[in-house]
Tab-separated table of C-alpha atoms in Angstrom:
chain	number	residue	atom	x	y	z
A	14	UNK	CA	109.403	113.112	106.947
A	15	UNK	CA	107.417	113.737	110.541
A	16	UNK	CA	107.631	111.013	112.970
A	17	UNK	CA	104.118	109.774	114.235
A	18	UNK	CA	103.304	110.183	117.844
A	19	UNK	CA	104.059	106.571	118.533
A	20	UNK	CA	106.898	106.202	117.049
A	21	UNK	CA	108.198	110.013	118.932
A	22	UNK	CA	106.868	108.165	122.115
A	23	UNK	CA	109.031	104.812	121.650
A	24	UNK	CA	111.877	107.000	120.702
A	25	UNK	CA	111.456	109.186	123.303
A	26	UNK	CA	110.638	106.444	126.569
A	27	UNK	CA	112.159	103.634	125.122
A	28	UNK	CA	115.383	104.146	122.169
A	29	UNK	CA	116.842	106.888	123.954
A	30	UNK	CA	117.119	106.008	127.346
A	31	UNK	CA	118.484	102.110	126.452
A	32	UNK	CA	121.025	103.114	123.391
A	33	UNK	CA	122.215	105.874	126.145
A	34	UNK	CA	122.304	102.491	128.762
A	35	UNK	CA	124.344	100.379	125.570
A	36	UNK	CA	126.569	102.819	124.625
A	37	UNK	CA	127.908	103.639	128.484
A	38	UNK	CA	128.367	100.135	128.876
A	39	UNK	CA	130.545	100.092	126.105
A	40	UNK	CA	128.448	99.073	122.988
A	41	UNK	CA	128.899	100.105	119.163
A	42	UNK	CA	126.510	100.625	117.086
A	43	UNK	CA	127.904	97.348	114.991
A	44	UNK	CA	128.315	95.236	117.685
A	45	UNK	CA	124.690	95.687	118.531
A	46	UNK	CA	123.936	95.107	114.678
A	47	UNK	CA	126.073	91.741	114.782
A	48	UNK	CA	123.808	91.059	118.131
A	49	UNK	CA	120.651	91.278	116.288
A	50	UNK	CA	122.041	89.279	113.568
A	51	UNK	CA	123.067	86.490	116.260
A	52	UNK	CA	119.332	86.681	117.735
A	53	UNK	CA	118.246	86.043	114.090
A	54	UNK	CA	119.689	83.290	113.654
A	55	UNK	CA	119.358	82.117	116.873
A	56	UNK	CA	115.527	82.765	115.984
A	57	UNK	CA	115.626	81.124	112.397
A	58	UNK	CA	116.995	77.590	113.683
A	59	UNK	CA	114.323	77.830	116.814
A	60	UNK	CA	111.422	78.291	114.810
A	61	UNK	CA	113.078	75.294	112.385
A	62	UNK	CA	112.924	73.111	114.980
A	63	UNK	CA	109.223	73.799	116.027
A	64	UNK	CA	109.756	75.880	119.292
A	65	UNK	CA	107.467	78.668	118.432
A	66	UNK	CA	107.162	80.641	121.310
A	67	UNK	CA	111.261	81.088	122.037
A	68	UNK	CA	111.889	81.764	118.207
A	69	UNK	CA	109.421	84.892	118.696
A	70	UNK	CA	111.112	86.116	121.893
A	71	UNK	CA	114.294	85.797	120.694
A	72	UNK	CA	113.230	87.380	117.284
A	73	UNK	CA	111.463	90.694	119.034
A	74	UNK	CA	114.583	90.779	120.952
A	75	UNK	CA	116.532	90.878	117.520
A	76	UNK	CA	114.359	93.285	116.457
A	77	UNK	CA	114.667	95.459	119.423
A	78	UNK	CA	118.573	95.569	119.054
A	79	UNK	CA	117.699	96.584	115.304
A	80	UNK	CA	115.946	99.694	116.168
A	81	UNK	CA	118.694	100.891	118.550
A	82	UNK	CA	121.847	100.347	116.815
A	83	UNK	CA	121.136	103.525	114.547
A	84	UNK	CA	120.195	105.340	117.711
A	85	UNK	CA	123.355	104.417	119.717
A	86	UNK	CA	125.452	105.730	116.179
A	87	UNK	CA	123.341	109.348	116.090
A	88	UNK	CA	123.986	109.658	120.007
A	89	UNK	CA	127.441	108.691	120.601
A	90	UNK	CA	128.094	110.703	116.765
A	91	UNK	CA	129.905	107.484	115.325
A	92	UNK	CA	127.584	107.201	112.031
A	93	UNK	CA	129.313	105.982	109.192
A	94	UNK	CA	128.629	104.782	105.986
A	95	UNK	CA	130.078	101.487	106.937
A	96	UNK	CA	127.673	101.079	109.611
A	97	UNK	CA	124.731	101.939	107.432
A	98	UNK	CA	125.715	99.525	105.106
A	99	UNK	CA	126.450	96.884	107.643
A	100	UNK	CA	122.944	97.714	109.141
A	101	UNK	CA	121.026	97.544	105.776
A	102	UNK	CA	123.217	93.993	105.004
A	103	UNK	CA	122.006	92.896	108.212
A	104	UNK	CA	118.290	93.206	108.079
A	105	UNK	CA	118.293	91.821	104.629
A	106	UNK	CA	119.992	88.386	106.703
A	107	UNK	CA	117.811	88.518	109.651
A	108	UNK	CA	114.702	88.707	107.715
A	109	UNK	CA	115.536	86.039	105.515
A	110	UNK	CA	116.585	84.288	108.001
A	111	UNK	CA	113.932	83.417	110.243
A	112	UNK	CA	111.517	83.041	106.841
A	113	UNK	CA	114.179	80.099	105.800
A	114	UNK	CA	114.134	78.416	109.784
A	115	UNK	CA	110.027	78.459	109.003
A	116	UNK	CA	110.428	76.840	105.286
A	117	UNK	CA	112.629	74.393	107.255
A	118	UNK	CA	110.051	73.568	109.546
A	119	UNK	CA	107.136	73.607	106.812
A	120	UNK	CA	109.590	70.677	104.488
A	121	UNK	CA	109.822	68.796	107.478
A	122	UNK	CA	106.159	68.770	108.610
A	123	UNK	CA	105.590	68.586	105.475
A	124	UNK	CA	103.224	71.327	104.251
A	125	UNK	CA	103.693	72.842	101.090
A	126	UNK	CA	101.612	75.808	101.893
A	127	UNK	CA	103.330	76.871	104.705
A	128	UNK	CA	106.746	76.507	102.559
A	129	UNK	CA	105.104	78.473	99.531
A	130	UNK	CA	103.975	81.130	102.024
A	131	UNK	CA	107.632	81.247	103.557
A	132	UNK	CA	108.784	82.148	100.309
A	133	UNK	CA	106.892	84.358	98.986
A	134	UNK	CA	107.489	86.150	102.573
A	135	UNK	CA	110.571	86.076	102.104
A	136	UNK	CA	110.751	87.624	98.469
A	137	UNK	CA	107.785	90.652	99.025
A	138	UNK	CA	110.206	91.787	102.026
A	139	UNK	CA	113.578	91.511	99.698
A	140	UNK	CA	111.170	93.568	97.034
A	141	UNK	CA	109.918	96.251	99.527
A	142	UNK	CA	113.683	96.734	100.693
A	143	UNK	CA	115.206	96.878	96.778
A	144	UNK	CA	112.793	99.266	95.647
A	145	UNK	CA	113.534	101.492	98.641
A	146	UNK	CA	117.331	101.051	97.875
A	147	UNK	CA	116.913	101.844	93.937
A	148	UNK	CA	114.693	105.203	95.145
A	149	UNK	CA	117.916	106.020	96.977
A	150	UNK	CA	120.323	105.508	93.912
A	151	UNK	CA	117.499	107.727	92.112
A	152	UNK	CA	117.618	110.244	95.392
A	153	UNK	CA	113.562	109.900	96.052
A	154	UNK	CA	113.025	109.221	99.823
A	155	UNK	CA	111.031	106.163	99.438
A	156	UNK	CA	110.029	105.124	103.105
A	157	UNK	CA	106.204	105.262	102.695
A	158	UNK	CA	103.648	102.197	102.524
A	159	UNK	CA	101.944	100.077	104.941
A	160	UNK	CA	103.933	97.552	105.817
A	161	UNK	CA	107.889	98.971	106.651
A	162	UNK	CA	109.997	96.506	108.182
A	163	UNK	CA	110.010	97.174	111.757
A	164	UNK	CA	105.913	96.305	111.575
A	165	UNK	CA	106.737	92.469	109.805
A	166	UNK	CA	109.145	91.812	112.136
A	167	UNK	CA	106.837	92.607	115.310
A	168	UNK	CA	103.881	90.960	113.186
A	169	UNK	CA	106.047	87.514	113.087
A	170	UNK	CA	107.586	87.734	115.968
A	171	UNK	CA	104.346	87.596	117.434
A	172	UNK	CA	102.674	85.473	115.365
A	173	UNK	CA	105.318	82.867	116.778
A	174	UNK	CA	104.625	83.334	119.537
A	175	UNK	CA	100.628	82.713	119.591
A	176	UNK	CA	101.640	79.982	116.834
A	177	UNK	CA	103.465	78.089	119.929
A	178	UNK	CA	99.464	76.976	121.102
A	179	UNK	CA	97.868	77.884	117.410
A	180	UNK	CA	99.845	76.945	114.713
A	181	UNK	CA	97.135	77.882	111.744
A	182	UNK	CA	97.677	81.472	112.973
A	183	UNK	CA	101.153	81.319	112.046
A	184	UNK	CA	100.200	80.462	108.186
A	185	UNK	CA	97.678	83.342	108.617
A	186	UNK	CA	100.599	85.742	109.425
A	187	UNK	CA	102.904	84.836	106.465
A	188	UNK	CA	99.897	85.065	104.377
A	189	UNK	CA	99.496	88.493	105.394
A	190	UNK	CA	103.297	89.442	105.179
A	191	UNK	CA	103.225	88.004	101.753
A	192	UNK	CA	99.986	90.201	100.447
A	193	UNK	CA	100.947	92.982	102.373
A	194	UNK	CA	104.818	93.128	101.203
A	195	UNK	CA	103.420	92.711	98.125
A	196	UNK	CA	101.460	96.115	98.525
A	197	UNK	CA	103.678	98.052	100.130
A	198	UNK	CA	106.480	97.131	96.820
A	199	UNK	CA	103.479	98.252	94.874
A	200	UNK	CA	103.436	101.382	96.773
A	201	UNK	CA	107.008	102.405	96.772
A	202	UNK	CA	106.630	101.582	93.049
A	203	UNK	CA	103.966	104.117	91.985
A	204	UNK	CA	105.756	106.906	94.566
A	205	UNK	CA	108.891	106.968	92.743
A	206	UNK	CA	107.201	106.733	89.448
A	207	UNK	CA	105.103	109.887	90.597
A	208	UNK	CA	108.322	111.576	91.748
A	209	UNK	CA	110.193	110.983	88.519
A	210	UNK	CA	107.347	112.513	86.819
């Protein structure tokens, strides 16, 4: 699959220069994986205790470390399928994570909506992340649709942070990470069926 210009650009200016930075000073690829998880739930418990703006920091930081453990593996050549298991295990954790600090904070207010909304979150990314994982066990590359990972966690982590001073943006995110998960599952869906056939 061709990368995008963007995403040759971050890799080029951004993941390759700071994995090469991590992995002289002595990282592993699953140490930085563990990081991210740490940031996560670092992130979750912020954002369940109502401070917005650090829980989005901390969880684009998180995120950050998730885009460069894989890169620290391919240049340093320790890939394993331990480590891609680990990372896979990871973002499954981190994701949920943060959606559970935000149901947290949602029972406590209390709003229902913004608990429902949490949820269902939580459940379209689980669903765009299974049906990826059973294309794999069916050997269809199935990383297509509009809304991968990487996007929902920049989408949150920012809506965190403007939810800090605007709260009712924060409901408008999760609204759109649960329509748009719910899309993208959609999508993976009718790819593999397409494949199959």
């Amino acid at each position: 699959m061709k990368m995008s210009l963007w995403r040759k650009l971050v890799s080029a200016y951004f993941e390759e220069p700071v994995a090469r930075l991590l992995a002289k000073l002595g990282f592993s690829p699953n140490s930085i994986t563990i990081l991210g998880l740490v940031g996560a739930v670092v992130s979750s418990y912020l954002a369940a205790e109502g401070f917005f703006l650090a829980a989005g920091v901390v969880m684009l930081i998180a995120g950050i470390l998730d885009l460069l453990d894989g890169t620290v593996a391919r240049i340093t050549d320790r890939k394993t399928r331990f480590g891609a298991l680990l990372d896979s295990t990871v973002d499954r954790v981190s994701e949920a994570s943060i959606l559970f600090g935000l149901a947290v904070f949602y029972m406590r207010e209390p709003n229902i909506y913004g608990v429902l909304l949490s949820y269902f979150g939580l459940v379209g990314s689980f669903m765009v992340s299974y049906v990826r994982a059973r294309a794999g066990g069916l050997r269809i590359d199935c990383e297509i649709g509009i809304f991968p990972r990487p996007t929902r966690v920049a989408l949150l982590g920012i809506g965190l942070i403007i939810g800090q001073w605007w709260e009712p943006l924060l409901l408008i995110v999760l609204v759109l990470i649960s329509g748009l998960t719910a899309v993208t599952t959609l999508q993976r869906i009718l790819h593999v069926r397409n494949e199959l056939e």
